[in-house]
Short mmCIF file of N, CA and C in Angstrom, two decimals:
data_model
loop_
_atom_site.label_atom_id
_atom_site.label_comp_id
_atom_site.label_asym_id
_atom_site.label_seq_id
_atom_site.Cartn_x
_atom_site.Cartn_y
_atom_site.Cartn_z
N UNK Q 58 96.85 107.84 113.36
CA UNK Q 58 96.70 106.53 113.97
C UNK Q 58 95.45 105.86 113.40
N UNK Q 59 95.62 104.69 112.83
CA UNK Q 59 94.48 103.86 112.44
C UNK Q 59 94.19 102.93 113.61
N UNK Q 60 92.95 102.95 114.07
CA UNK Q 60 92.54 102.11 115.19
C UNK Q 60 91.43 101.19 114.73
N UNK Q 61 91.77 99.92 114.52
CA UNK Q 61 90.81 98.93 114.07
C UNK Q 61 90.14 98.25 115.25
N UNK Q 62 88.83 98.22 115.24
CA UNK Q 62 88.05 97.56 116.29
C UNK Q 62 87.64 96.20 115.73
N UNK Q 63 88.20 95.14 116.28
CA UNK Q 63 87.93 93.81 115.77
C UNK Q 63 86.55 93.34 116.22
N UNK Q 64 85.77 92.84 115.27
CA UNK Q 64 84.38 92.48 115.53
C UNK Q 64 83.98 91.29 114.66
N UNK Q 65 82.80 90.76 114.93
CA UNK Q 65 82.21 89.71 114.12
C UNK Q 65 80.87 90.22 113.61
N UNK Q 66 80.36 89.67 112.51
CA UNK Q 66 79.10 90.16 111.94
C UNK Q 66 77.94 90.24 112.94
N UNK Q 67 77.81 89.28 113.83
CA UNK Q 67 76.67 89.26 114.75
C UNK Q 67 76.75 90.32 115.84
N UNK Q 68 77.86 91.01 115.97
CA UNK Q 68 78.03 91.98 117.06
C UNK Q 68 77.51 93.38 116.72
N UNK Q 69 76.53 93.46 115.84
CA UNK Q 69 75.97 94.74 115.42
C UNK Q 69 75.51 95.62 116.59
N UNK Q 70 74.81 95.07 117.60
CA UNK Q 70 74.39 95.94 118.71
C UNK Q 70 75.58 96.60 119.42
N UNK Q 71 76.68 95.89 119.55
CA UNK Q 71 77.87 96.46 120.19
C UNK Q 71 78.49 97.55 119.31
N UNK Q 72 78.51 97.32 118.00
CA UNK Q 72 79.04 98.34 117.10
C UNK Q 72 78.21 99.62 117.18
N UNK Q 73 76.90 99.47 117.30
CA UNK Q 73 76.04 100.65 117.42
C UNK Q 73 76.36 101.44 118.68
N UNK Q 74 76.66 100.76 119.77
CA UNK Q 74 77.05 101.45 121.01
C UNK Q 74 78.33 102.24 120.77
N UNK Q 75 79.31 101.63 120.13
CA UNK Q 75 80.58 102.31 119.87
C UNK Q 75 80.36 103.53 118.98
N UNK Q 76 79.57 103.38 117.94
CA UNK Q 76 79.29 104.53 117.05
C UNK Q 76 78.67 105.70 117.82
N UNK Q 77 77.88 105.39 118.83
CA UNK Q 77 77.18 106.43 119.59
C UNK Q 77 77.92 106.88 120.84
N UNK Q 78 79.10 106.32 121.10
CA UNK Q 78 79.86 106.73 122.28
C UNK Q 78 81.24 107.20 121.86
N UNK Q 79 82.24 106.34 121.96
CA UNK Q 79 83.60 106.84 121.80
C UNK Q 79 83.97 107.23 120.39
N UNK Q 80 83.24 106.76 119.37
CA UNK Q 80 83.53 107.23 118.00
C UNK Q 80 83.12 108.69 117.82
N UNK Q 81 82.40 109.25 118.76
CA UNK Q 81 81.99 110.65 118.67
C UNK Q 81 82.96 111.59 119.40
N UNK Q 82 84.03 111.04 119.94
CA UNK Q 82 85.00 111.88 120.63
C UNK Q 82 85.74 112.77 119.64
N UNK Q 83 86.17 113.91 120.13
CA UNK Q 83 86.93 114.87 119.31
C UNK Q 83 88.19 114.19 118.77
N UNK Q 84 88.47 114.39 117.51
CA UNK Q 84 89.66 113.83 116.89
C UNK Q 84 89.47 112.48 116.24
N UNK Q 85 88.30 111.87 116.41
CA UNK Q 85 88.03 110.55 115.81
C UNK Q 85 87.26 110.72 114.50
N UNK Q 86 87.72 110.03 113.47
CA UNK Q 86 87.07 110.07 112.16
C UNK Q 86 87.08 108.66 111.57
N UNK Q 87 86.20 108.42 110.62
CA UNK Q 87 86.16 107.12 109.96
C UNK Q 87 87.34 106.98 109.01
N UNK Q 88 88.02 105.87 109.07
CA UNK Q 88 89.16 105.59 108.22
C UNK Q 88 88.80 105.71 106.74
N UNK Q 89 87.65 105.16 106.35
CA UNK Q 89 87.27 105.14 104.94
C UNK Q 89 86.99 106.52 104.37
N UNK Q 90 86.82 107.53 105.20
CA UNK Q 90 86.58 108.88 104.71
C UNK Q 90 87.87 109.61 104.38
N UNK Q 91 88.99 108.98 104.62
CA UNK Q 91 90.28 109.55 104.26
C UNK Q 91 90.80 110.58 105.25
N UNK Q 92 91.98 111.07 104.94
CA UNK Q 92 92.67 112.03 105.80
C UNK Q 92 91.90 113.35 105.84
N UNK Q 93 91.70 113.88 107.06
CA UNK Q 93 90.93 115.11 107.24
C UNK Q 93 91.57 115.98 108.30
N UNK Q 94 91.40 117.29 108.17
CA UNK Q 94 91.84 118.21 109.21
C UNK Q 94 91.08 117.93 110.49
N UNK Q 95 91.77 118.01 111.61
CA UNK Q 95 91.13 117.81 112.91
C UNK Q 95 91.02 116.37 113.34
N UNK Q 96 91.48 115.44 112.52
CA UNK Q 96 91.41 114.02 112.86
C UNK Q 96 92.79 113.50 113.25
N UNK Q 97 92.83 112.80 114.36
CA UNK Q 97 94.07 112.17 114.80
C UNK Q 97 93.95 110.66 114.84
N UNK Q 98 92.74 110.17 115.09
CA UNK Q 98 92.49 108.74 115.20
C UNK Q 98 91.45 108.36 114.15
N UNK Q 99 91.84 107.47 113.25
CA UNK Q 99 90.96 107.01 112.17
C UNK Q 99 90.48 105.61 112.52
N UNK Q 100 89.17 105.48 112.69
CA UNK Q 100 88.60 104.24 113.20
C UNK Q 100 87.91 103.42 112.11
N UNK Q 101 87.87 102.12 112.35
CA UNK Q 101 87.14 101.20 111.47
C UNK Q 101 86.84 99.93 112.24
N UNK Q 102 85.71 99.33 111.96
CA UNK Q 102 85.42 97.99 112.46
C UNK Q 102 86.07 97.02 111.48
N UNK Q 103 86.74 96.01 111.99
CA UNK Q 103 87.47 95.06 111.16
C UNK Q 103 86.76 93.71 111.21
N UNK Q 104 86.40 93.23 110.02
CA UNK Q 104 85.67 91.98 109.91
C UNK Q 104 86.15 91.22 108.67
N UNK Q 105 86.15 89.89 108.75
CA UNK Q 105 86.51 89.09 107.59
C UNK Q 105 85.36 89.05 106.58
N UNK Q 106 85.68 88.82 105.32
CA UNK Q 106 84.65 88.82 104.27
C UNK Q 106 83.84 87.53 104.23
N UNK Q 107 84.33 86.48 104.89
CA UNK Q 107 83.64 85.19 104.86
C UNK Q 107 83.43 84.68 106.28
N UNK Q 108 82.37 83.93 106.48
CA UNK Q 108 82.11 83.29 107.77
C UNK Q 108 81.50 84.24 108.79
N UNK Q 109 81.15 83.68 109.93
CA UNK Q 109 80.48 84.45 110.97
C UNK Q 109 81.26 84.50 112.28
N UNK Q 110 82.37 83.79 112.37
CA UNK Q 110 83.12 83.75 113.63
C UNK Q 110 82.46 82.77 114.59
N UNK Q 111 83.08 82.63 115.76
CA UNK Q 111 82.55 81.69 116.75
C UNK Q 111 82.19 82.43 118.02
N UNK Q 112 80.99 82.18 118.51
CA UNK Q 112 80.53 82.71 119.78
C UNK Q 112 79.82 81.59 120.51
N UNK Q 113 79.65 81.77 121.82
CA UNK Q 113 78.93 80.77 122.60
C UNK Q 113 77.44 80.79 122.25
N UNK Q 114 76.80 79.64 122.34
CA UNK Q 114 75.43 79.39 121.94
C UNK Q 114 74.40 80.48 122.16
N UNK Q 115 73.96 80.70 123.41
CA UNK Q 115 72.84 81.60 123.66
C UNK Q 115 73.16 83.03 123.28
N UNK Q 116 74.34 83.51 123.60
CA UNK Q 116 74.71 84.89 123.25
C UNK Q 116 74.68 85.06 121.73
N UNK Q 117 75.18 84.10 121.02
CA UNK Q 117 75.20 84.18 119.56
C UNK Q 117 73.78 84.30 118.99
N UNK Q 118 72.87 83.48 119.48
CA UNK Q 118 71.50 83.51 118.96
C UNK Q 118 70.82 84.84 119.26
N UNK Q 119 71.03 85.38 120.46
CA UNK Q 119 70.45 86.68 120.81
C UNK Q 119 70.97 87.76 119.87
N UNK Q 120 72.27 87.78 119.62
CA UNK Q 120 72.85 88.79 118.76
C UNK Q 120 72.40 88.62 117.32
N UNK Q 121 72.44 87.39 116.81
CA UNK Q 121 72.05 87.16 115.42
C UNK Q 121 70.61 87.57 115.16
N UNK Q 122 69.74 87.38 116.15
CA UNK Q 122 68.33 87.75 115.99
C UNK Q 122 68.15 89.26 115.90
N UNK Q 123 69.12 90.04 116.40
CA UNK Q 123 68.98 91.50 116.40
C UNK Q 123 69.68 92.17 115.22
N UNK Q 124 70.37 91.41 114.38
CA UNK Q 124 71.09 91.98 113.25
C UNK Q 124 70.11 92.41 112.16
N UNK Q 125 70.32 93.63 111.66
CA UNK Q 125 69.47 94.17 110.59
C UNK Q 125 70.34 94.37 109.36
N UNK Q 126 69.92 93.81 108.22
CA UNK Q 126 70.67 93.98 106.98
C UNK Q 126 71.96 93.18 106.97
N UNK Q 127 72.83 93.52 106.05
CA UNK Q 127 74.13 92.86 105.90
C UNK Q 127 75.15 93.63 106.73
N UNK Q 128 75.62 93.04 107.84
CA UNK Q 128 76.56 93.75 108.70
C UNK Q 128 77.82 94.23 107.97
N UNK Q 129 78.22 93.53 106.93
CA UNK Q 129 79.45 93.92 106.24
C UNK Q 129 79.26 95.18 105.40
N UNK Q 130 78.02 95.65 105.26
CA UNK Q 130 77.74 96.87 104.50
C UNK Q 130 77.54 98.09 105.40
N UNK Q 131 77.70 97.92 106.69
CA UNK Q 131 77.51 99.03 107.63
C UNK Q 131 78.59 100.09 107.44
N UNK Q 132 78.26 101.32 107.81
CA UNK Q 132 79.24 102.40 107.77
C UNK Q 132 80.38 102.09 108.74
N UNK Q 133 81.58 102.37 108.30
CA UNK Q 133 82.74 102.19 109.16
C UNK Q 133 83.34 100.80 109.14
N UNK Q 134 82.86 99.92 108.26
CA UNK Q 134 83.39 98.56 108.22
C UNK Q 134 84.60 98.48 107.29
N UNK Q 135 85.65 97.84 107.75
CA UNK Q 135 86.80 97.52 106.93
C UNK Q 135 86.74 96.01 106.73
N UNK Q 136 86.27 95.60 105.57
CA UNK Q 136 86.09 94.18 105.28
C UNK Q 136 87.37 93.65 104.65
N UNK Q 137 87.98 92.66 105.28
CA UNK Q 137 89.21 92.07 104.78
C UNK Q 137 88.86 91.01 103.74
N UNK Q 138 89.11 91.31 102.49
CA UNK Q 138 88.75 90.45 101.37
C UNK Q 138 89.44 89.09 101.47
N UNK Q 139 88.67 88.04 101.22
CA UNK Q 139 89.17 86.66 101.24
C UNK Q 139 89.72 86.22 102.58
N UNK Q 140 89.28 86.87 103.66
CA UNK Q 140 89.68 86.47 105.00
C UNK Q 140 88.45 85.90 105.69
N UNK Q 141 88.57 84.67 106.18
CA UNK Q 141 87.48 84.06 106.91
C UNK Q 141 87.46 84.62 108.32
N UNK Q 142 86.28 84.98 108.80
CA UNK Q 142 86.13 85.50 110.15
C UNK Q 142 86.67 84.48 111.13
N UNK Q 143 87.65 84.89 111.95
CA UNK Q 143 88.32 83.94 112.83
C UNK Q 143 88.95 84.66 114.00
N UNK Q 144 89.35 83.89 114.99
CA UNK Q 144 90.01 84.45 116.16
C UNK Q 144 91.52 84.31 116.08
N UNK Q 145 92.00 83.18 115.63
CA UNK Q 145 93.43 82.91 115.66
C UNK Q 145 93.97 82.42 114.32
N UNK Q 146 93.52 82.99 113.23
CA UNK Q 146 93.96 82.48 111.94
C UNK Q 146 94.28 83.58 110.95
N UNK Q 147 94.94 84.64 111.41
CA UNK Q 147 95.47 85.61 110.48
C UNK Q 147 94.71 86.90 110.27
N UNK Q 148 93.59 87.10 110.92
CA UNK Q 148 92.82 88.33 110.71
C UNK Q 148 93.65 89.57 111.08
N UNK Q 149 94.40 89.48 112.16
CA UNK Q 149 95.24 90.61 112.59
C UNK Q 149 96.30 90.93 111.55
N UNK Q 150 96.97 89.91 111.04
CA UNK Q 150 97.99 90.12 110.02
C UNK Q 150 97.39 90.84 108.81
N UNK Q 151 96.24 90.37 108.34
CA UNK Q 151 95.62 90.97 107.16
C UNK Q 151 95.14 92.38 107.41
N UNK Q 152 94.75 92.70 108.64
CA UNK Q 152 94.37 94.07 108.99
C UNK Q 152 95.58 94.99 108.85
N UNK Q 153 96.69 94.64 109.48
CA UNK Q 153 97.89 95.48 109.41
C UNK Q 153 98.38 95.61 107.97
N UNK Q 154 98.38 94.53 107.22
CA UNK Q 154 98.81 94.55 105.82
C UNK Q 154 97.91 95.47 104.99
N UNK Q 155 96.60 95.39 105.20
CA UNK Q 155 95.66 96.23 104.47
C UNK Q 155 95.90 97.71 104.76
N UNK Q 156 96.11 98.05 106.01
CA UNK Q 156 96.35 99.46 106.36
C UNK Q 156 97.62 99.96 105.68
N UNK Q 157 98.68 99.20 105.76
CA UNK Q 157 99.96 99.62 105.16
C UNK Q 157 99.82 99.79 103.65
N UNK Q 158 99.13 98.88 102.99
CA UNK Q 158 99.04 98.92 101.53
C UNK Q 158 97.99 99.90 100.99
N UNK Q 159 96.90 100.11 101.71
CA UNK Q 159 95.80 100.91 101.16
C UNK Q 159 95.66 102.30 101.78
N UNK Q 160 96.33 102.54 102.87
CA UNK Q 160 96.23 103.84 103.55
C UNK Q 160 97.64 104.35 103.85
N UNK Q 161 98.36 104.70 102.81
CA UNK Q 161 99.78 105.06 102.95
C UNK Q 161 100.01 106.30 103.81
N UNK Q 162 99.01 107.11 104.00
CA UNK Q 162 99.13 108.32 104.81
C UNK Q 162 99.07 108.03 106.32
N UNK Q 163 98.68 106.83 106.69
CA UNK Q 163 98.63 106.44 108.11
C UNK Q 163 100.05 106.19 108.60
N UNK Q 164 100.41 106.77 109.74
CA UNK Q 164 101.76 106.61 110.28
C UNK Q 164 101.83 105.64 111.46
N UNK Q 165 100.71 105.39 112.12
CA UNK Q 165 100.67 104.49 113.26
C UNK Q 165 99.43 103.59 113.13
N UNK Q 166 99.56 102.35 113.57
CA UNK Q 166 98.46 101.38 113.46
C UNK Q 166 98.27 100.70 114.81
N UNK Q 167 97.00 100.57 115.21
CA UNK Q 167 96.67 99.87 116.45
C UNK Q 167 95.38 99.08 116.23
N UNK Q 168 95.14 98.15 117.11
CA UNK Q 168 93.90 97.38 117.07
C UNK Q 168 93.37 97.26 118.49
N UNK Q 169 92.07 97.05 118.59
CA UNK Q 169 91.47 96.82 119.90
C UNK Q 169 90.27 95.89 119.74
N UNK Q 170 89.82 95.38 120.84
CA UNK Q 170 88.64 94.52 120.83
C UNK Q 170 87.38 95.36 120.98
N UNK Q 171 86.26 94.76 120.74
CA UNK Q 171 84.99 95.47 120.75
C UNK Q 171 84.60 95.94 122.15
N UNK Q 172 85.21 95.38 123.19
CA UNK Q 172 84.89 95.80 124.56
C UNK Q 172 85.86 96.85 125.10
N UNK Q 173 86.62 97.48 124.22
CA UNK Q 173 87.55 98.54 124.60
C UNK Q 173 86.88 99.90 124.50
N UNK Q 174 87.18 100.77 125.48
CA UNK Q 174 86.71 102.16 125.42
C UNK Q 174 87.94 103.04 125.57
N UNK Q 175 88.57 103.41 124.45
CA UNK Q 175 89.81 104.18 124.53
C UNK Q 175 89.57 105.64 124.89
N UNK Q 176 90.50 106.20 125.62
CA UNK Q 176 90.47 107.63 125.95
C UNK Q 176 91.18 108.36 124.82
N UNK Q 177 90.45 108.66 123.77
CA UNK Q 177 91.06 109.23 122.56
C UNK Q 177 91.70 110.57 122.81
N UNK Q 178 91.24 111.32 123.81
CA UNK Q 178 91.85 112.62 124.08
C UNK Q 178 93.32 112.48 124.48
N UNK Q 179 93.70 111.30 124.93
CA UNK Q 179 95.11 111.03 125.25
C UNK Q 179 95.92 110.73 123.99
N UNK Q 180 95.24 110.42 122.89
CA UNK Q 180 95.91 110.05 121.65
C UNK Q 180 95.89 111.16 120.60
N UNK Q 181 95.11 112.20 120.81
CA UNK Q 181 94.98 113.25 119.81
C UNK Q 181 96.04 114.32 120.02
N UNK Q 182 96.30 115.07 118.98
CA UNK Q 182 97.28 116.15 119.06
C UNK Q 182 96.66 117.45 118.69
#
């Protein structure tokens, strides 16, 4: 199962929480590290290669001020080439297409939002 966590560049603090919580559950591995024994759920943060997305004023400024480095270079990022960061303009389509074309060993594909905390033990075998 490939599980893409949809995010925007400014949401780095939230990605750090995910890396330190549910990404550490048994059976979870980074998608970019390829197929591995003991892995059932392959995770990645999904972000467009262009733009910053849209967030409300004050929250956006607080998050942008806390970003360190280039968010698109962080570990675990699946950057969708030539896709503008957006909410309703094809990012989901390009995520599914990328998984099918570049990760042929994946048999199931899912996506979730950054505020999701999945019970991966229910998804592992």
